[in-house]
XYZ file of C-alpha atoms in Angstrom:
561
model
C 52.041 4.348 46.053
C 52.469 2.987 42.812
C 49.247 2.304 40.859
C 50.301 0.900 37.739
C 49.544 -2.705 37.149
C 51.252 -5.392 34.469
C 48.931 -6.544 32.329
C 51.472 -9.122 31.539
C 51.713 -10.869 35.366
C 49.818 -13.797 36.214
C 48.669 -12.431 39.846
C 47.747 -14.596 42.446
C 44.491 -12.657 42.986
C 42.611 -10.090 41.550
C 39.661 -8.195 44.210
C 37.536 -6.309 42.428
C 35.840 -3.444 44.609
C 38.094 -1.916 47.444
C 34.733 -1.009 50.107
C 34.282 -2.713 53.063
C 34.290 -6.048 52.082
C 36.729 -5.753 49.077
C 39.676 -4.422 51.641
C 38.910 -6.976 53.799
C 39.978 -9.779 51.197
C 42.379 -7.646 49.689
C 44.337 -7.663 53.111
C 43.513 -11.306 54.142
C 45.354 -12.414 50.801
C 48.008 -9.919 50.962
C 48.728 -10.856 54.459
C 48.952 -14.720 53.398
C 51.321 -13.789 50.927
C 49.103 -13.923 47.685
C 50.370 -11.078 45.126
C 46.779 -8.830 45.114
C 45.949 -6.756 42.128
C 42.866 -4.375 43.589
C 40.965 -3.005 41.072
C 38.431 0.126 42.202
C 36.515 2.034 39.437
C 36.718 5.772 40.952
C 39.521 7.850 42.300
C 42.257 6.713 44.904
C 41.409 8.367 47.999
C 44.466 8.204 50.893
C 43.398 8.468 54.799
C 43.745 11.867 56.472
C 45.202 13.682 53.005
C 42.419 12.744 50.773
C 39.333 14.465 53.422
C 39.210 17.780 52.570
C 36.493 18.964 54.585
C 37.105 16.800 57.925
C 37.959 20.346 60.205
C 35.441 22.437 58.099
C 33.325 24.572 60.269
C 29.503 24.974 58.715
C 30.463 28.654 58.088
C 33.505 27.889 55.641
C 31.057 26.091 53.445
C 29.892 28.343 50.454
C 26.411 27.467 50.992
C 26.141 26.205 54.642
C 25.371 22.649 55.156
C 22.892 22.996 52.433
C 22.760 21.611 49.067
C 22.356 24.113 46.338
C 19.193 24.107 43.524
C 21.812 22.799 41.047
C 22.438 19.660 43.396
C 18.492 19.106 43.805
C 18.545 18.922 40.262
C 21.340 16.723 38.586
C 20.990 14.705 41.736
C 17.402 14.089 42.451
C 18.709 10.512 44.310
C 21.813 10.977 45.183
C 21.321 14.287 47.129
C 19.352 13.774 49.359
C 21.851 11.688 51.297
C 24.891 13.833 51.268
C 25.575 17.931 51.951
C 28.619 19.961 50.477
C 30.422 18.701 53.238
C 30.601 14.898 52.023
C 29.364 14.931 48.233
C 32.389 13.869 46.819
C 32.648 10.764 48.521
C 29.054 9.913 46.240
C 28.564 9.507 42.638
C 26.427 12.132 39.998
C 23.099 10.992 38.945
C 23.589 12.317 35.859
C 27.057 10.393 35.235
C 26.232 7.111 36.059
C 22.485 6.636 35.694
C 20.269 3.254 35.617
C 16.942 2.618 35.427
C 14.100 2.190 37.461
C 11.119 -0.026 36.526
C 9.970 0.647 40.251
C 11.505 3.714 42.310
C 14.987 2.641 43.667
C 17.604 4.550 45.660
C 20.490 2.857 44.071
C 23.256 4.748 46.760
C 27.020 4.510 45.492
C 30.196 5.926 46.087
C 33.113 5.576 43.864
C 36.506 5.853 45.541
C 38.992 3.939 47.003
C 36.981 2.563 50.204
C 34.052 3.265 48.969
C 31.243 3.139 50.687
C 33.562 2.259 53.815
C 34.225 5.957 54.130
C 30.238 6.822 54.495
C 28.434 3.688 56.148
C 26.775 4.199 59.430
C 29.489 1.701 61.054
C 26.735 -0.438 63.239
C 28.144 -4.042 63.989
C 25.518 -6.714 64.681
C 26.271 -10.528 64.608
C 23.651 -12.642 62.746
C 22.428 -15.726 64.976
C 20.473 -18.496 64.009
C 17.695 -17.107 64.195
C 18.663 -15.976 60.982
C 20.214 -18.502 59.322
C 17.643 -21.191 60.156
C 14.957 -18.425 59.519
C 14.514 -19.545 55.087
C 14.819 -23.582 56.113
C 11.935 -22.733 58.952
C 9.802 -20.216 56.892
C 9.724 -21.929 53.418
C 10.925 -19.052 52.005
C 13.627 -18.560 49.565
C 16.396 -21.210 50.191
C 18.138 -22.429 53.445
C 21.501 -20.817 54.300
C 24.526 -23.380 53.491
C 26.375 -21.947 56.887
C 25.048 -21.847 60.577
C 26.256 -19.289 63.206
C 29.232 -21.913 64.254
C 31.022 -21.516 60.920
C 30.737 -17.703 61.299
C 31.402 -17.058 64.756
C 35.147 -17.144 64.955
C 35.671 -14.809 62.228
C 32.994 -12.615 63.824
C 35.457 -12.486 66.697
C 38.332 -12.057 64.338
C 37.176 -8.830 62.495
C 35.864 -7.075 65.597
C 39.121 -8.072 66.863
C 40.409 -5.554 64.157
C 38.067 -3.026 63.845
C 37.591 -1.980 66.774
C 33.583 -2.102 68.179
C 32.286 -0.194 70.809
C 29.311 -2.129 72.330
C 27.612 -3.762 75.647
C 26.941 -7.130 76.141
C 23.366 -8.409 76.684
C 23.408 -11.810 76.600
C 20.739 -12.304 73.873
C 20.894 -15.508 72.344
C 19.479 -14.081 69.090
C 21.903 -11.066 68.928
C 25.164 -13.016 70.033
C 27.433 -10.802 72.165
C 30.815 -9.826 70.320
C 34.623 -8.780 71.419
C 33.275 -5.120 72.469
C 35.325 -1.988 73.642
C 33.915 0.234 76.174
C 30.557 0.824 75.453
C 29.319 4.850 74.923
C 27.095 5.868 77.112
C 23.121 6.702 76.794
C 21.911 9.926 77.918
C 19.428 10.654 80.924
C 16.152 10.248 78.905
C 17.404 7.089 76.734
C 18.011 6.072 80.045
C 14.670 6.424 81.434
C 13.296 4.786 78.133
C 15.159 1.698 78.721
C 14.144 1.521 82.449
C 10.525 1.703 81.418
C 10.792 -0.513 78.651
C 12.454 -3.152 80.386
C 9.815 -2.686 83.559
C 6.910 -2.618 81.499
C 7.329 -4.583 78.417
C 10.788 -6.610 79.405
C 12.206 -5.242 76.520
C 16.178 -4.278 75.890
C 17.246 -1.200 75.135
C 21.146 -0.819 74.716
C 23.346 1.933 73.049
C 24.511 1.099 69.824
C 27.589 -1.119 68.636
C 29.832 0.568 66.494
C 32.827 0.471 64.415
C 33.600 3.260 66.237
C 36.737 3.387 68.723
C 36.136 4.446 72.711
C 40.042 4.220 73.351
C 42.627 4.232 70.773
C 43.060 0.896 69.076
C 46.340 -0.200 66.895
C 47.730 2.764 64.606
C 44.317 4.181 65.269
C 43.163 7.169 67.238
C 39.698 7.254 69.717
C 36.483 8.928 68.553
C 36.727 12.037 69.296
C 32.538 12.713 69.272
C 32.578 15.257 66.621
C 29.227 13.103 64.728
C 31.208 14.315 61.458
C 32.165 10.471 60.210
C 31.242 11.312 56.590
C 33.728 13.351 55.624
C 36.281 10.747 56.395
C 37.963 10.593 60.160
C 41.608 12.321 59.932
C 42.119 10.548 63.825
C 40.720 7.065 62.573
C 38.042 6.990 65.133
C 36.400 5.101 63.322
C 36.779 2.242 60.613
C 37.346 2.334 56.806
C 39.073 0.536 54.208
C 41.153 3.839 53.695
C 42.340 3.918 57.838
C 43.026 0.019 58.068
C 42.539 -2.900 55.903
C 44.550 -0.660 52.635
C 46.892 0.590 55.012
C 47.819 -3.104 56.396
C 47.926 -4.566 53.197
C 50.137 -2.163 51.742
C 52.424 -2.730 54.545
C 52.958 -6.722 53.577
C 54.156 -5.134 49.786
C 52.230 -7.745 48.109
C 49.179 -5.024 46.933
C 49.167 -3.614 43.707
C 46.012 -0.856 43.850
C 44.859 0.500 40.550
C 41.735 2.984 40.480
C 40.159 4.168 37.816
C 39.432 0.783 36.384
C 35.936 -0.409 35.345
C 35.617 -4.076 35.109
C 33.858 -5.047 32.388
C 33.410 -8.569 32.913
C 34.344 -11.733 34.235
C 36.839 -13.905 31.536
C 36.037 -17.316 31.672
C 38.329 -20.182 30.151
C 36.589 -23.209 28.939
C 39.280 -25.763 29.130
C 40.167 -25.065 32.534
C 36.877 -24.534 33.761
C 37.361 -21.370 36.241
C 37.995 -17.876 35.323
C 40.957 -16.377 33.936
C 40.651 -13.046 34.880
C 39.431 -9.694 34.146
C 38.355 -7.182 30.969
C 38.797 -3.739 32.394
C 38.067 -0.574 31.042
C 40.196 2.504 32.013
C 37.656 5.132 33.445
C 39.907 8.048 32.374
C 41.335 7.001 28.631
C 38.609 4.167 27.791
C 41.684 2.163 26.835
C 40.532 -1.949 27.621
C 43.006 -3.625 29.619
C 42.971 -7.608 30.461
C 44.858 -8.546 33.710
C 45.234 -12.332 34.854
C 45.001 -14.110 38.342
C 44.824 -17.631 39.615
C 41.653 -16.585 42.086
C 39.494 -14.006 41.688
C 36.954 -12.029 44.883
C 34.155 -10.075 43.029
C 33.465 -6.952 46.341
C 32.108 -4.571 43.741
C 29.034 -4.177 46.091
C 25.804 -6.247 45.506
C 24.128 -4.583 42.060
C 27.746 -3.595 40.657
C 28.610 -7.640 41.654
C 26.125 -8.762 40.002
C 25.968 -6.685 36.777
C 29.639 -7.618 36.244
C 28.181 -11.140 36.663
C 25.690 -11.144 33.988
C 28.365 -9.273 31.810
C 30.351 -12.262 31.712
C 28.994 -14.205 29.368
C 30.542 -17.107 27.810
C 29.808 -20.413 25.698
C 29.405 -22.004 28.909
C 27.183 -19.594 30.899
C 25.004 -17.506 27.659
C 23.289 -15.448 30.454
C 26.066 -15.033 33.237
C 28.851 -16.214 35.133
C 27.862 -18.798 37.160
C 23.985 -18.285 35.950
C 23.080 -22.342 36.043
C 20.415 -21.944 38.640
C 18.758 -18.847 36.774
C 18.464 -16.899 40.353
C 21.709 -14.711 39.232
C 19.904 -11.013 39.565
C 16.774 -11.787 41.761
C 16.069 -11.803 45.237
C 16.973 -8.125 45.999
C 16.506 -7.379 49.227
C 16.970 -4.128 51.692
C 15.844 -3.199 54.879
C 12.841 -0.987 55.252
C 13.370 1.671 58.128
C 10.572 4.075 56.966
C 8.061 3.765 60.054
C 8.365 4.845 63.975
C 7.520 7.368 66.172
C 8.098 10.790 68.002
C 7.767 11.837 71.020
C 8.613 14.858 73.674
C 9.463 14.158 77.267
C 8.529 16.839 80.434
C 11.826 16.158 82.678
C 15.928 16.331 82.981
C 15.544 20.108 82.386
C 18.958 20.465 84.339
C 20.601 18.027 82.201
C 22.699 18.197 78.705
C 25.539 16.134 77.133
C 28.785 16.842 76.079
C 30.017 16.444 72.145
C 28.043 14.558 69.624
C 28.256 10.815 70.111
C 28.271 9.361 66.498
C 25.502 6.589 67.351
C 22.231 5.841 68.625
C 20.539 3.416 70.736
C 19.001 -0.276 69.421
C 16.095 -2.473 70.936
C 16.935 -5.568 69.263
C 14.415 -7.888 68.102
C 11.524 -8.942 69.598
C 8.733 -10.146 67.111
C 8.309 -13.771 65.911
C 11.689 -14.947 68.374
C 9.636 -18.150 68.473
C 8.172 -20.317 65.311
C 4.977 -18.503 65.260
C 3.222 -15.268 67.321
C 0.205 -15.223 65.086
C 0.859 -11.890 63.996
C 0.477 -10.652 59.981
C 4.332 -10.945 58.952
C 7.700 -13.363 58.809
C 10.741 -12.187 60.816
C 10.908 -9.172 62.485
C 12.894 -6.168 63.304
C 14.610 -3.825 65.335
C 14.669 -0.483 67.058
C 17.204 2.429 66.227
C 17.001 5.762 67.681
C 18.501 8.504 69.846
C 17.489 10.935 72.215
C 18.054 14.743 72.160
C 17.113 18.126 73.106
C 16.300 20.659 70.639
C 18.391 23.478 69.407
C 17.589 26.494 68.266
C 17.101 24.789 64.364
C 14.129 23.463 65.592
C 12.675 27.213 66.645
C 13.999 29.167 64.211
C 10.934 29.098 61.821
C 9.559 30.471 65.002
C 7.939 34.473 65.185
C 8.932 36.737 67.934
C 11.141 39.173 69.535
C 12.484 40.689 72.237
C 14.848 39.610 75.513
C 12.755 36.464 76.174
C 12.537 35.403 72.505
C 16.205 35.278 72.085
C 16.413 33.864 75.555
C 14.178 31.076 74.123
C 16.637 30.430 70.677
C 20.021 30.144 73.400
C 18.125 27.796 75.992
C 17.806 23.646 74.925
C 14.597 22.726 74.755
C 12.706 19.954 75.752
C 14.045 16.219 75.447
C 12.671 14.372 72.112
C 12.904 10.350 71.451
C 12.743 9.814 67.346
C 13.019 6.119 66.714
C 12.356 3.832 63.867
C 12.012 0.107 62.939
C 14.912 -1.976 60.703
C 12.904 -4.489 59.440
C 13.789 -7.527 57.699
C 13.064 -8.110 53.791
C 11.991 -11.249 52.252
C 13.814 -12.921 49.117
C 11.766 -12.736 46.277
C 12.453 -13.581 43.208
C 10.632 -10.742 41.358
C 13.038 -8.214 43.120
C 15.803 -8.005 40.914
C 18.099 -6.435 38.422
C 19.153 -7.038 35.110
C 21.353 -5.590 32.517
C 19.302 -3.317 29.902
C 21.461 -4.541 26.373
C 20.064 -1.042 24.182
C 20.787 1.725 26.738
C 24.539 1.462 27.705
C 26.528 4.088 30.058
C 29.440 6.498 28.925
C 31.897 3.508 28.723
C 29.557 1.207 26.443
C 28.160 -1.105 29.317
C 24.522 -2.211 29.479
C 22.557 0.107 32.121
C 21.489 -1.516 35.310
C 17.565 -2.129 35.738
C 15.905 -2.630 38.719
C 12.932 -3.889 39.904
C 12.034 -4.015 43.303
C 9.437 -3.031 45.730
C 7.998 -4.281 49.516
C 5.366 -6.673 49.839
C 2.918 -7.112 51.890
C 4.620 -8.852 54.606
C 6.946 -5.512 55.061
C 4.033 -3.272 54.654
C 2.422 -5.016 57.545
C 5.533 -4.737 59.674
C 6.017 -1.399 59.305
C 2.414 -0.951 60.778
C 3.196 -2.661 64.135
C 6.529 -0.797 63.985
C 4.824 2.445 64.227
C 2.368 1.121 67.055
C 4.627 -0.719 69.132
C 6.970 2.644 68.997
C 4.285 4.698 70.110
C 3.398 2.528 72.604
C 6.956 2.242 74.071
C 6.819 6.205 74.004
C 3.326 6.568 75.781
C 4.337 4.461 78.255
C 7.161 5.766 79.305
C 5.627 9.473 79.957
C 6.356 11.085 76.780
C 3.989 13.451 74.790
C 2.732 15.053 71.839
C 3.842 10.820 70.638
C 2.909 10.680 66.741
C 3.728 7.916 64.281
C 5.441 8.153 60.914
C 6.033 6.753 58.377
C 8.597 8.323 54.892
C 7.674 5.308 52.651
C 10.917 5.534 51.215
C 11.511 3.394 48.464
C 14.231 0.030 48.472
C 17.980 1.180 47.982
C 17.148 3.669 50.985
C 18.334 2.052 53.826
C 21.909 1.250 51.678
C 21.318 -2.530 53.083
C 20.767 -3.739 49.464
C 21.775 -7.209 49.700
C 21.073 -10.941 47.943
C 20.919 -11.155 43.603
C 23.959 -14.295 44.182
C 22.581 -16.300 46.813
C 24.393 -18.736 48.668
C 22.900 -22.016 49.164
C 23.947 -25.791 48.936
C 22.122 -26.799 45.907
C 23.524 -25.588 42.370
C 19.815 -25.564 40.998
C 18.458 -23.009 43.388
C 21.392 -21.074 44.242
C 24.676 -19.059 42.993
C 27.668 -19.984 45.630
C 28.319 -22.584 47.883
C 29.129 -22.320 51.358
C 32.274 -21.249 50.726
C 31.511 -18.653 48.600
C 32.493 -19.803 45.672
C 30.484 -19.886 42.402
C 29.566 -23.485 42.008
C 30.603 -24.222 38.701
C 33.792 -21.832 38.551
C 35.059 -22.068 41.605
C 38.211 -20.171 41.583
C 35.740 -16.773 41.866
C 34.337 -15.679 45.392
C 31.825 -13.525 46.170
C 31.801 -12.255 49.569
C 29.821 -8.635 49.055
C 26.034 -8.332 50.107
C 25.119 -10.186 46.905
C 26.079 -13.325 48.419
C 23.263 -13.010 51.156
C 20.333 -15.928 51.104
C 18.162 -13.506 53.137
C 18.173 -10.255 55.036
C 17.909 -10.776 58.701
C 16.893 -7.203 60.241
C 20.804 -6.786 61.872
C 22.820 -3.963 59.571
C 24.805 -6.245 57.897
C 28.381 -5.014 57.315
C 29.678 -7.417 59.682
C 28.873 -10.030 58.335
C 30.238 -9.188 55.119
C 33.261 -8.723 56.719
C 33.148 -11.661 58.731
C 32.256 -14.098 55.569
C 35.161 -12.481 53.496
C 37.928 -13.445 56.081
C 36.607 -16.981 56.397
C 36.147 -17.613 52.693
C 40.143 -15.993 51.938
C 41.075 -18.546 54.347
C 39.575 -21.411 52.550
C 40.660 -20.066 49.435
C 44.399 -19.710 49.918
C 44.240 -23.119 51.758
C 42.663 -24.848 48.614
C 45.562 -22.927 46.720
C 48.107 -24.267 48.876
C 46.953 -28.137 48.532
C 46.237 -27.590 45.175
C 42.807 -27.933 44.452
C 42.480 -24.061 42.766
């Protein structure tokens, strides 16, 4: 493919991050015949060629599936989320630092799909539950959309994807266009019986952006449970296996890695953006390329620092910065608290391969206006069930026939499950650009300052008892509550820092996603969220991208951008 890009052509668009939500617009404009200039700061990274250690087995790894001292050490963040056998899909500590002014898992990956290759593919539609959920609370601002605008292009991107997933009929987790569902084993099984007897509860296995028959170009999972190291069949979906692919096909991409945008230019006769300063991450050389629209996808903190970058006459402390809420109201999901537990039973029963999801029990706190309880919103379930292996034992003393009998023989069934719980917006959670430290290419370090409040704290506390309960209950033992306490950034839901809203003063974009006062740029990443919600929200991103393309090409075509 070629990669080189003419600084001299006025392009229709320019898409700045090529993850999950920058391929999406990146193929929704190529496909409506906009020339696309996509513009990712790492490596290219090509489906099936580009994965070298898809067919590995653990024993052709130099060091197991373990990370080595040397990793521990240049990567104290970044390392303890990836192995040997997916590390170069994530980026060194040590080469691309920020800082912290509270602890912060700030998770990246810098290639062509980004993140896309590496997310934990879980589809859930927002409902209004969620949108309504600032307007009801008095918190933060209400959401300029409702679950109507959304809910075709919901259909629309599962459409493409691909999501395995069973219908419930829960009018706060709307039902999507699902492919055969996978299947829950024996003691999931019995949890969800119990559960729904005893505290008419839902349990249902998880919906996935992963494929249960082949779909399109695109092979079925195959239930290897080795999705990070990119999928050579497709099973499941990335940037790199679809939305790339298809917009490459219409010839209207032009994909350049290796570029590092800088900022946002901003014209102020016209009154919208111009288009892009980019530095080349290889030869530092600074590059300026033009475009009529522009869709910022960088991912939320990289949106947003390229946001306050772009400074102007017209906006001193941003692009787009009127409201002064450009940077705050980080939010992530906390999933730090649950529970454990061992179940007695299905001795004569195993599974076959390694099914690359879990289980969810949606939502069920605070579905009406009020439930008395200590916290706002709610969360959900995610777990699996499994038997041990001979991992768990091997710290274990002994010898003899019956000791190795015991290391060969699955042990007992185990539930682990844990609570996604819904973050507030507040405004003291946020990031900001640090103007005396800069990185290797002379831009301002990120800062970030974010931590859980109260109302999370408390949530995570019922998490852990209503887990345990749901355990005790259904006959399990040796049931014991946790909790990591793992700091924001953890979850890799970090969302919000460009809210959307309908009122310029309090908010970043409108309901289109376009910055209010330049509104030829779009912003469809996780930056763009106005709160949280406790779904994993990739969808949505996806979903909001499609439907704000559309607008944008059709404001294009009547002239109005």
């Amino acid at each position: 493919m070629d990669t080189t890009a003419n600084t001299e052509q006025v392009y229709d668009a320019i898409v700045i991050g090529s993850g999950i939500s920058g391929g999406w617009a990146a193929m929704e404009l190529c496909k409506k015949g906009l020339k696309t200039l996509l513009l990712e700061r790492g490596r290219d990274v090509r489906h099936i060629i580009d994965y070298p250690t898809a067919n590995l087995k653990p024993w052709e790894f130099k060091n197991g599936l373990h990370n080595t001292l040397q990793d521990i050490q240049e990567d104290p963040i970044h390392s303890n989320v990836y192995s040997p056998a997916d590390k170069h899909f994530f980026v060194s500590d040590k080469v691309h630092p920020y800082i912290q002014e509270k602890p912060f898992n700030w998770l990246r990956g810098y290639q062509v799909g980004g993140k896309s290759l590496t997310w934990g593919r879980q589809c859930y539609r927002f409902s209004d539950l969620d949108f309504e959920a600032n307007k009801k609370d008095g918190v933060g601002v209400d959401w300029p959309i409702r679950y109507r605008d959304l809910e075709k292009w919901y259909d629309y991107v599962e459409q493409f994807i691909g999501v395995s997933g069973q219908a419930e009929n829960l009018p706060h987790l709307p039902d999507g266009q699902f492919l055969p569902p996978m299947e829950l084993n024996c003691v999931e099984s019995h949890l969800k019986t119990s559960i729904k007897n005893k505290e008419n509860k839902v349990l249902t296995i998880a919906r996935v952006a992963n494929l249960s028959r082949g779909w399109d170009d695109r092979g079925p999972c195959q239930n290897r449970n080795l999705c990070n190291r990119g999928c050579p069949f497709g099973g499941y979906f990335s940037s790199n296996s679809s939305t790339i692919p298809a917009a490459e096909k219409t010839g209207n991409l032009k994909l350049r890695p290796f570029s590092i945008v800088a900022e946002i230019l901003y014209d102020e006769e016209t009154q919208k953006a111009s288009g892009v300063k980019v530095i080349d991450a290889n030869t530092n050389e600074t590059l300026i390329y033009k475009s009529k629209i522009i869709f910022v996808n960088a991912s939320t903190i990289a949106t947003t620092s390229i946001l306050l970058n772009s400074k102007s006459k017209r906006f001193p402390s941003g692009l787009g910065n009127d409201s002064g809420q450009l940077g705050h109201n980080l939010m992530d999901h906390h999933s730090s608290a649950g529970a454990y537990g061992v179940f007695k039973g299905f001795e004569d029963k195993y599974y076959k391969g390694r099914r690359p999801c879990g289980f969810l029990i949606p939502r069920y706190r605070n579905l009406k206006e009020s439930e008395g309880l200590d916290f706002k919103r709610g969360y959900n379930i995610q777990g699996d069930g499994e038997r041990k292996e001979w991992e768990d034992r091997q710290g274990e003393l002994g010898f003899g026939v019956d000791f190795k009998s015991k290391l060969t023989t699955p042990g007992p069934w185990t539930i682990w499950m844990a609570g996604w719980g819904e973050c507030l917006p507040y405004f003291e959670n946020q990031i900001s650009l640090d103007e005396t430290q800069k990185d290797k290419w002379g831009l301002p370090l990120v800062k970030i300052d974010f931590s859980f409040k109260e109302n999370e704290k408390n949530m995570m506390k019922d998490i852990q008892e209503t887990c345990a309960t749901m355990l005790k209950d259904a006959g399990f033992s040796d049931v014991s509550m946790f909790n990591y306490n793992k700091p924001g950034g953890s979850t890799i839901h970090e969302m919000g820092t460009a809210r959307m809203g309908t009122d310029p003063a309090t908010s970043v974009l409108n309901s289109n996603n376009q910055i209010h006062s330049a509104k030829n740029v779009f912003i469809t990443d996780g930056s763009c969220m106005t709160s949280s919600a406790c779904q994993n929200p990739s969808l949505t991103y996806m979903a909001l991208t499609a439907r704000a393309v559309d607008f944008a090409v059709n404001e294009i075509r009547n002239g109005n951008l």
